[in-house]
mmCIF file of C-alpha atoms in Angstrom:
data_model
loop_
_atom_site.group_PDB
_atom_site.id
_atom_site.type_symbol
_atom_site.label_atom_id
_atom_site.label_comp_id
_atom_site.label_asym_id
_atom_site.label_seq_id
_atom_site.Cartn_x
_atom_site.Cartn_y
_atom_site.Cartn_z
ATOM 1 C CA MET A 1 0.000 0.000 0.000
ATOM 2 C CA ILE A 2 2.813 2.434 0.917
ATOM 3 C CA LYS A 3 4.571 1.516 -2.316
ATOM 4 C CA ARG A 4 1.414 2.311 -4.269
ATOM 5 C CA ILE A 5 1.036 5.694 -2.609
ATOM 6 C CA PHE A 6 4.681 6.489 -3.316
ATOM 7 C CA ALA A 7 4.232 5.425 -6.924
ATOM 8 C CA LEU A 8 1.192 7.670 -7.267
ATOM 9 C CA PHE A 9 3.178 10.591 -5.872
ATOM 10 C CA ILE A 10 5.905 10.111 -8.502
ATOM 11 C CA ILE A 11 3.383 9.637 -11.269
ATOM 12 C CA PHE A 12 1.493 12.767 -10.245
ATOM 13 C CA ASN A 13 4.586 14.833 -10.877
ATOM 14 C CA LEU A 14 5.174 13.289 -14.297
ATOM 15 C CA THR A 15 1.754 13.093 -15.882
ATOM 16 C CA SER A 16 -1.333 15.128 -16.614
ATOM 17 C CA CYS A 17 -4.553 14.684 -14.635
ATOM 18 C CA ALA A 18 -6.077 12.630 -17.441
ATOM 19 C CA GLU A 19 -3.058 10.367 -17.646
ATOM 20 C CA LEU A 20 -2.983 10.042 -13.855
ATOM 21 C CA GLN A 21 -6.605 8.896 -13.814
ATOM 22 C CA GLU A 22 -5.748 6.165 -16.311
ATOM 23 C CA VAL A 23 -2.991 4.916 -14.017
ATOM 24 C CA VAL A 24 -5.240 5.000 -10.946
ATOM 25 C CA ASN A 25 -7.845 2.962 -12.794
ATOM 26 C CA GLN A 26 -5.294 0.188 -13.216
ATOM 27 C CA PHE A 27 -4.718 -0.196 -9.446
ATOM 28 C CA PRO A 28 -6.660 -3.061 -7.800
ATOM 29 C CA GLN A 29 -10.130 -1.861 -6.909
ATOM 30 C CA SER A 30 -12.662 -3.247 -4.467
ATOM 31 C CA GLY A 31 -14.427 -5.080 -7.262
ATOM 32 C CA GLY A 32 -17.813 -4.604 -5.706
ATOM 33 C CA ILE A 33 -16.683 -5.889 -2.315
ATOM 34 C CA GLY A 34 -18.451 -3.896 0.367
ATOM 35 C CA ASN A 35 -17.815 -3.459 4.069
ATOM 36 C CA ALA A 36 -20.044 -6.454 4.883
ATOM 37 C CA ASP A 37 -18.035 -8.781 2.631
ATOM 38 C CA ILE A 38 -14.724 -7.537 4.003
ATOM 39 C CA ALA A 39 -16.004 -7.960 7.557
ATOM 40 C CA ALA A 40 -17.047 -11.528 6.723
ATOM 41 C CA GLY A 41 -13.544 -12.184 5.393
ATOM 42 C CA LEU A 42 -11.950 -10.802 8.543
ATOM 43 C CA ARG A 43 -14.201 -12.969 10.704
ATOM 44 C CA GLN A 44 -13.281 -15.986 8.622
ATOM 45 C CA ALA A 45 -9.587 -15.252 9.111
ATOM 46 C CA LEU A 46 -10.096 -15.004 12.884
ATOM 47 C CA ASP A 47 -12.082 -18.246 12.851
ATOM 48 C CA MET A 48 -9.180 -19.928 11.091
ATOM 49 C CA GLY A 49 -6.876 -18.587 13.776
ATOM 50 C CA ILE A 50 -8.990 -20.348 16.380
ATOM 51 C CA ASP A 51 -9.302 -23.533 14.349
ATOM 52 C CA LYS A 52 -5.651 -23.859 13.312
ATOM 53 C CA GLN A 53 -3.675 -22.076 16.017
ATOM 54 C CA VAL A 54 -5.691 -21.804 19.229
ATOM 55 C CA THR A 55 -6.468 -25.524 19.157
ATOM 56 C CA LYS A 56 -2.714 -26.132 19.468
ATOM 57 C CA LEU A 57 -2.902 -24.504 22.899
ATOM 58 C CA THR A 58 -5.351 -27.149 24.105
ATOM 59 C CA GLN A 59 -2.863 -29.968 23.651
ATOM 60 C CA THR A 60 -0.466 -31.146 26.343
ATOM 61 C CA ASP A 61 2.399 -28.623 26.422
ATOM 62 C CA GLY A 62 0.403 -26.334 24.129
ATOM 63 C CA PHE A 63 1.297 -23.444 26.422
ATOM 64 C CA TYR A 64 4.198 -24.963 28.334
ATOM 65 C CA LYS A 65 6.424 -25.656 25.307
ATOM 66 C CA ASN A 66 5.328 -22.736 23.149
ATOM 67 C CA GLU A 67 7.698 -19.852 23.779
ATOM 68 C CA LEU A 68 5.236 -17.378 22.256
ATOM 69 C CA VAL A 69 2.668 -17.993 24.985
ATOM 70 C CA LYS A 70 4.315 -19.961 27.819
ATOM 71 C CA ILE A 71 3.053 -18.684 31.159
ATOM 72 C CA LEU A 72 5.907 -17.687 33.462
ATOM 73 C CA LEU A 73 5.677 -16.571 37.065
ATOM 74 C CA PRO A 74 4.402 -13.089 37.854
ATOM 75 C CA ASN A 75 7.025 -10.750 39.295
ATOM 76 C CA GLU A 76 5.738 -11.071 42.847
ATOM 77 C CA LEU A 77 6.253 -14.844 42.738
ATOM 78 C CA GLN A 78 9.755 -14.757 41.326
ATOM 79 C CA LYS A 79 11.107 -14.470 44.869
ATOM 80 C CA VAL A 80 9.171 -17.612 45.777
ATOM 81 C CA ASP A 81 10.741 -19.472 42.865
ATOM 82 C CA ASP A 82 14.237 -18.244 43.738
ATOM 83 C CA ALA A 83 13.897 -19.095 47.439
ATOM 84 C CA LEU A 84 12.630 -22.623 46.826
ATOM 85 C CA ARG A 85 15.412 -23.372 44.368
ATOM 86 C CA LYS A 86 18.010 -22.207 46.905
ATOM 87 C CA ILE A 87 16.811 -24.777 49.442
ATOM 88 C CA GLY A 88 16.790 -27.659 46.951
ATOM 89 C CA LEU A 89 13.162 -27.565 45.843
ATOM 90 C CA SER A 90 13.788 -26.829 42.173
ATOM 91 C CA SER A 91 11.584 -29.711 41.057
ATOM 92 C CA LEU A 92 8.648 -28.307 43.030
ATOM 93 C CA ALA A 93 9.249 -24.862 41.559
ATOM 94 C CA ASP A 94 9.306 -26.354 38.049
ATOM 95 C CA GLU A 95 6.099 -28.235 38.787
ATOM 96 C CA GLY A 96 4.463 -25.009 39.876
ATOM 97 C CA ILE A 97 5.175 -23.327 36.538
ATOM 98 C CA LYS A 98 4.022 -26.389 34.632
ATOM 99 C CA ALA A 99 0.791 -26.469 36.646
ATOM 100 C CA LEU A 100 -0.093 -22.915 35.600
ATOM 101 C CA ASN A 101 0.351 -23.854 31.969
ATOM 102 C CA ARG A 102 -1.615 -27.091 32.359
ATOM 103 C CA ALA A 103 -4.529 -25.123 33.780
ATOM 104 C CA ALA A 104 -4.439 -22.774 30.785
ATOM 105 C CA GLU A 105 -4.288 -25.685 28.329
ATOM 106 C CA ASP A 106 -7.292 -27.349 29.919
ATOM 107 C CA ALA A 107 -9.261 -24.116 30.193
ATOM 108 C CA VAL A 108 -8.771 -23.092 26.554
ATOM 109 C CA LYS A 109 -10.065 -26.509 25.514
ATOM 110 C CA GLU A 110 -13.241 -25.918 27.496
ATOM 111 C CA ALA A 111 -13.597 -22.288 26.461
ATOM 112 C CA THR A 112 -12.998 -22.506 22.699
ATOM 113 C CA PRO A 113 -16.742 -21.983 21.972
ATOM 114 C CA ILE A 114 -16.516 -18.697 23.890
ATOM 115 C CA PHE A 115 -13.921 -17.420 21.432
ATOM 116 C CA VAL A 116 -15.843 -18.738 18.420
ATOM 117 C CA ASN A 117 -18.974 -16.878 19.533
ATOM 118 C CA ALA A 118 -16.974 -13.717 20.204
ATOM 119 C CA VAL A 119 -15.746 -13.697 16.606
ATOM 120 C CA LYS A 120 -19.224 -14.485 15.271
ATOM 121 C CA ASP A 121 -20.764 -11.574 17.178
ATOM 122 C CA ILE A 122 -18.108 -8.955 16.462
ATOM 123 C CA THR A 123 -18.975 -6.093 14.120
ATOM 124 C CA PHE A 124 -16.408 -4.174 12.096
ATOM 125 C CA ASP A 125 -17.385 -0.513 11.802
ATOM 126 C CA ASP A 126 -14.712 0.141 9.192
ATOM 127 C CA ALA A 127 -13.642 -3.248 7.911
ATOM 128 C CA LYS A 128 -11.613 -1.888 5.012
ATOM 129 C CA THR A 129 -9.429 0.226 7.315
ATOM 130 C CA ILE A 130 -8.715 -2.869 9.400
ATOM 131 C CA LEU A 131 -8.047 -4.942 6.285
ATOM 132 C CA LEU A 132 -5.465 -2.413 5.110
ATOM 133 C CA GLY A 133 -3.911 -2.123 8.578
ATOM 134 C CA GLU A 134 -1.082 -3.961 10.331
ATOM 135 C CA ASP A 135 -0.569 -7.722 10.086
ATOM 136 C CA ASN A 136 -2.512 -8.220 13.339
ATOM 137 C CA ALA A 137 -5.073 -5.438 12.886
ATOM 138 C CA ALA A 138 -8.125 -7.727 12.969
ATOM 139 C CA THR A 139 -6.840 -9.544 16.066
ATOM 140 C CA THR A 140 -6.102 -6.242 17.787
ATOM 141 C CA TYR A 141 -9.626 -5.085 17.012
ATOM 142 C CA LEU A 142 -11.054 -8.366 18.320
ATOM 143 C CA THR A 143 -9.034 -7.940 21.519
ATOM 144 C CA SER A 144 -10.266 -4.400 22.105
ATOM 145 C CA LYS A 145 -13.883 -5.413 21.590
ATOM 146 C CA THR A 146 -13.953 -8.701 23.506
ATOM 147 C CA GLN A 147 -11.226 -8.846 26.164
ATOM 148 C CA THR A 148 -13.293 -7.655 29.135
ATOM 149 C CA GLN A 149 -16.257 -9.840 28.242
ATOM 150 C CA LEU A 150 -14.084 -12.893 27.613
ATOM 151 C CA TYR A 151 -12.197 -12.368 30.867
ATOM 152 C CA ASN A 152 -15.450 -12.570 32.829
ATOM 153 C CA LYS A 153 -16.491 -15.733 30.996
ATOM 154 C CA PHE A 154 -13.046 -17.314 31.007
ATOM 155 C CA LYS A 155 -12.068 -16.779 34.650
ATOM 156 C CA PRO A 156 -14.463 -19.392 36.130
ATOM 157 C CA VAL A 157 -13.247 -21.873 33.505
ATOM 158 C CA ILE A 158 -9.659 -21.224 34.611
ATOM 159 C CA SER A 159 -10.685 -21.631 38.251
ATOM 160 C CA ASN A 160 -12.268 -24.986 37.479
ATOM 161 C CA SER A 161 -9.206 -26.086 35.508
ATOM 162 C CA PHE A 162 -6.943 -25.221 38.441
ATOM 163 C CA SER A 163 -8.751 -27.851 40.484
ATOM 164 C CA LYS A 164 -9.086 -30.289 37.591
ATOM 165 C CA VAL A 165 -5.347 -30.494 36.856
ATOM 166 C CA GLY A 166 -4.309 -30.189 40.505
ATOM 167 C CA ALA A 167 -2.654 -26.808 40.104
ATOM 168 C CA ASP A 168 -4.397 -25.462 43.195
ATOM 169 C CA GLN A 169 -2.894 -28.178 45.402
ATOM 170 C CA ILE A 170 0.563 -27.784 43.904
ATOM 171 C CA TRP A 171 0.545 -24.038 44.491
ATOM 172 C CA ASN A 172 -0.930 -24.287 47.978
ATOM 173 C CA ASN A 173 1.929 -26.629 48.867
ATOM 174 C CA LEU A 174 4.517 -24.436 47.165
ATOM 175 C CA ILE A 175 3.357 -21.201 48.777
ATOM 176 C CA THR A 176 2.973 -22.836 52.200
ATOM 177 C CA LYS A 177 6.573 -24.022 52.057
ATOM 178 C CA TYR A 178 7.716 -20.536 51.083
ATOM 179 C CA ASN A 179 5.674 -18.791 53.773
ATOM 180 C CA ASN A 180 7.193 -21.110 56.384
ATOM 181 C CA LEU A 181 10.722 -20.066 55.474
ATOM 182 C CA PRO A 182 12.394 -17.705 57.968
ATOM 183 C CA LEU A 183 12.844 -14.047 57.049
ATOM 184 C CA THR A 184 10.236 -14.076 54.285
ATOM 185 C CA ASN A 185 7.059 -12.073 53.882
ATOM 186 C CA ASN A 186 3.965 -14.168 53.322
ATOM 187 C CA VAL A 187 2.495 -14.176 49.813
ATOM 188 C CA ASN A 188 -1.040 -14.979 48.721
ATOM 189 C CA PRO A 189 -1.249 -14.215 44.992
ATOM 190 C CA ASP A 190 -4.431 -14.336 42.941
ATOM 191 C CA LEU A 191 -3.194 -16.927 40.477
ATOM 192 C CA THR A 192 -6.617 -17.413 38.895
ATOM 193 C CA ASP A 193 -6.673 -13.777 37.793
ATOM 194 C CA TYR A 194 -3.082 -13.963 36.595
ATOM 195 C CA VAL A 195 -3.492 -17.154 34.559
ATOM 196 C CA THR A 196 -6.793 -15.927 33.107
ATOM 197 C CA ASN A 197 -5.078 -12.824 31.733
ATOM 198 C CA GLU A 198 -2.062 -14.764 30.493
ATOM 199 C CA ALA A 199 -4.190 -17.451 28.842
ATOM 200 C CA LEU A 200 -6.300 -14.808 27.075
ATOM 201 C CA LYS A 201 -3.122 -13.113 25.908
ATOM 202 C CA GLY A 202 -1.954 -16.468 24.545
ATOM 203 C CA VAL A 203 -5.197 -17.026 22.641
ATOM 204 C CA TYR A 204 -5.018 -13.607 20.979
ATOM 205 C CA THR A 205 -1.348 -14.167 20.169
ATOM 206 C CA MET A 206 -2.073 -17.392 18.323
ATOM 207 C CA ILE A 207 -5.021 -15.900 16.431
ATOM 208 C CA ALA A 208 -2.654 -13.137 15.292
ATOM 209 C CA VAL A 209 -0.189 -15.772 14.036
ATOM 210 C CA GLU A 210 -2.801 -17.116 11.630
ATOM 211 C CA GLU A 211 -3.956 -13.645 10.596
ATOM 212 C CA LYS A 212 -0.385 -12.786 9.618
ATOM 213 C CA GLU A 213 -0.117 -16.016 7.625
ATOM 214 C CA ILE A 214 -3.283 -15.224 5.681
ATOM 215 C CA ARG A 215 -2.188 -11.661 5.018
ATOM 216 C CA ASN A 216 1.262 -12.591 3.773
ATOM 217 C CA LYS A 217 0.846 -16.000 2.132
ATOM 218 C CA VAL A 218 -1.633 -16.430 -0.693
ATOM 219 C CA SER A 219 -1.447 -20.197 -0.132
ATOM 220 C CA SER A 220 -2.950 -19.706 3.350
ATOM 221 C CA ARG A 221 -6.117 -18.198 1.868
ATOM 222 C CA THR A 222 -7.955 -21.466 1.581
ATOM 223 C CA THR A 223 -11.423 -20.158 0.748
ATOM 224 C CA ASP A 224 -12.767 -18.031 -2.098
ATOM 225 C CA LEU A 225 -13.804 -15.327 0.357
ATOM 226 C CA LEU A 226 -10.327 -15.089 1.885
ATOM 227 C CA LYS A 227 -8.749 -14.920 -1.568
ATOM 228 C CA LYS A 228 -11.162 -12.234 -2.711
ATOM 229 C CA VAL A 229 -10.947 -10.057 0.405
ATOM 230 C CA PHE A 230 -7.249 -10.236 1.221
ATOM 231 C CA ALA A 231 -6.273 -9.650 -2.400
ATOM 232 C CA LEU A 232 -7.337 -6.047 -1.725
ATOM 233 C CA GLN A 233 -4.461 -5.535 0.731
ATOM 234 C CA ASP A 234 -1.713 -7.131 -1.361
#
């Protein structure tokens, strides 16, 4: 798009208005594609992000071994991790980190329909502007429109997953051991809130991965609608 604008600027200085109009007419046009069609294409791209990328998060180690989204300890718990490792409890500390990621993996599996419905219900006020935006513009828009709502729906799923995978017991044991150490201040972090936010961040990150693929690789546009819509931003 920037290249086209630059080209137009050069052409403007070299041609008459009539000649310029002929050149403009040769640039790819919308071809009758309206805002509704573009919005449908954007939704389809986000759906593919959920289908192809977010589902990877639901597998064992989907979060834990994915460096893009792996959930690490919040800053206030780093001292807990450091202290436990110093007294020979590195394996327990490692298990604590793994437990957070296991809870996220389980929760995303249960909550995938929440994300599907969020995409289905989203409206794009200016779909063409988003289409011609950054590689993650549609995902960013989805995030801005759905994050608060999805947090409220996702948090109880995370809470349930904590119990389901045993993360609550692991962290109760880990934090109890830390709080019993001499010369330490007791901690009582809200891990459900933390993992909910981190898991949501991971979901949006993986949706953005697929959006970028569709924007930059014609071969990733596997439907006629995707081909038609995203050709406008090439």
